[in-house]
Amino acid sequence: MSAHNAALPVLLAIPLVGSLVCFSLKPAQALLAKFVAFGVSIVVLVYTAILGFSFDANGARFQYDASWTWIKSFGVHLAFGVDGIALVLVAMAVILVPVTILASWNAFDSRAGAEDLTQPRRSVPSFFGLVLLLEFFMIGVFVVTDIFLFYVFFEVLLVPVYFIIGSFGGPRRQYAAMKFFLYSFLGGLLMLASVIGIYIHSGKRTFAFSELVGSLPNDTTQKWLFLGFFIAFAIKAPLVPFHTWLPDAGAEAPIGGAVLLVGVLDKIGTFGFLRYCIPLFPDASKYFAPTILILSVIGVLYAAFLAIGQRDMKRLVAYTSIAHFGFIGLGIFAFTTQGLSGSVLYMVNHGFSTAALFFVVGFLISRGKSRNVDDYGGTAKATPILGGFFLLAGLATLSLPGMSTFVSEFLVLVGSFTRHKGLAIVATFGIVLAAIYVLYLYQRAFQGPQKESTSRFRDLNPREIAAVAPMIALIIFLGIYPKPVLDIINPAVKATMSDLHTTDPNPPLQTAAGGNR
């Protein structure tokens, strides 16, 4: 087995071993568990960076590929490989894990530090073990290239998320955890039915992604198989009308869990559209695209209006994410190079911007012990650093020019406009609504007369600054210079367009006088 063949299995093994170490520690060894988790997450980050710098964007579509037979009689393999789309999403995930650990460092040391004051004390090593276990599954869903193995990772990652929300979340944590689990599990069952259907209908008797692309005939069965995958991914993303679990899960999850849930796990759904729905079911994707595009635009506006009316700050952030996923869906199913590249970049940028916003909201809630924005006011006077970070994270959420989210949103809208002008124009109103809910939230929480309770708030400490600052730095850097990420994404997007058997629409020809011909 060559070093390159072992690259991705080693990447997966590091957080798995780290999680087992954390689970083996006693509650009294909480500090050791924190250092183990943080150290392991840094090792994973460095190792991923090495793989990223060694990745040849213009080389083979899937690199660091490796495959071992798992269930020979059914053609199931332990198969791994990354293309440019998977690589940037893995990079985003492994960046978010260490900053999540930093932000959650003291979150469960005492009930006084918890969001829910009635919550019994939980094992700190267990929380950080769950975070590393979740990192293992998050990396796994992006790097496996066997469809059956993907399904296994897709379903089993529900377990650590369930316990993170149900054991360490807010007052309604058990309800939110169960709702998340049931929605996702139902979607997974539909996917399993389609996985089995692909195995039978393709006639290939294998689950290898590369062998199944282009193997399904254009018939009614392909459409039904597509729906099994699409609904599972639409629940995970989530797209309207499959979104109702996210506001509860995002609001009740601890801040670290919310960051990984919305920042990374939800991207598995949109990644699934690109990796599996379009290449495996190209004709069905085109058939259902108009309906999905309409749902995406409805999601942009519907979620934005709900965000404007929220008083619970964590629910507000969750609704903003639903609106953003509407933009991502619009870019993907517009079937243009710009739209697809913008959607992948949007996934990465949304991960960082939402992480920053959830962190600052969490730090504010940890000081005020309330998620209701009406309980705050004039907070920036006592916490200028927190207020500044909150404003920057909010501006990234509304896609201000100069922020990374502006680049991806611009690409999505331009790419979708070339095929669907009306939908792109309607979706643009979502940008206006985003400005309303972000600036209104900031104004109510940090500006205006200072309340007596907020005057006693302490500003961010160095550890909290270290958790948020890298997100802000990445948002600004990618807003000014997104080329390194786009150079990795674009070849994989072109391969996806090739799987779809479509090309970008031709621009209108111009006459010498400047008019359209």
Short mmCIF file of C-alpha atoms in Angstrom, two decimals, residues 311-313 364-365 367-379 444-446 449-455 457:
data_model
loop_
_atom_site.label_atom_id
_atom_site.label_comp_id
_atom_site.label_asym_id
_atom_site.label_seq_id
_atom_site.Cartn_x
_atom_site.Cartn_y
_atom_site.Cartn_z
CA ARG A 311 -36.46 37.17 18.91
CA ASP A 312 -34.41 34.04 19.68
CA MET A 313 -30.95 34.87 18.30
CA LEU A 364 -23.22 37.03 24.08
CA ILE A 365 -25.69 34.43 25.40
CA ARG A 367 -22.86 36.52 29.37
CA GLY A 368 -26.56 37.39 29.41
CA LYS A 369 -28.01 33.86 29.99
CA SER A 370 -30.77 34.62 27.49
CA ARG A 371 -31.32 33.96 23.80
CA ASN A 372 -33.94 36.72 23.55
CA VAL A 373 -32.50 39.74 21.77
CA ASP A 374 -34.88 42.06 23.68
CA ASP A 375 -32.92 41.32 26.86
CA TYR A 376 -29.92 43.14 25.44
CA GLY A 377 -29.18 46.69 24.36
CA GLY A 378 -26.17 48.99 24.16
CA THR A 379 -23.90 46.01 24.67
CA ARG A 444 -31.17 45.78 19.03
CA ALA A 445 -28.37 43.85 20.73
CA PHE A 446 -25.43 46.24 20.60
CA PRO A 449 -29.44 52.81 25.34
CA GLN A 450 -27.33 50.52 27.46
CA LYS A 451 -29.26 48.27 29.81
CA GLU A 452 -28.03 47.89 33.35
CA SER A 453 -27.53 44.14 32.91
CA THR A 454 -25.31 44.56 29.84
CA SER A 455 -23.13 47.18 31.51
CA PHE A 457 -20.63 42.21 30.65
#
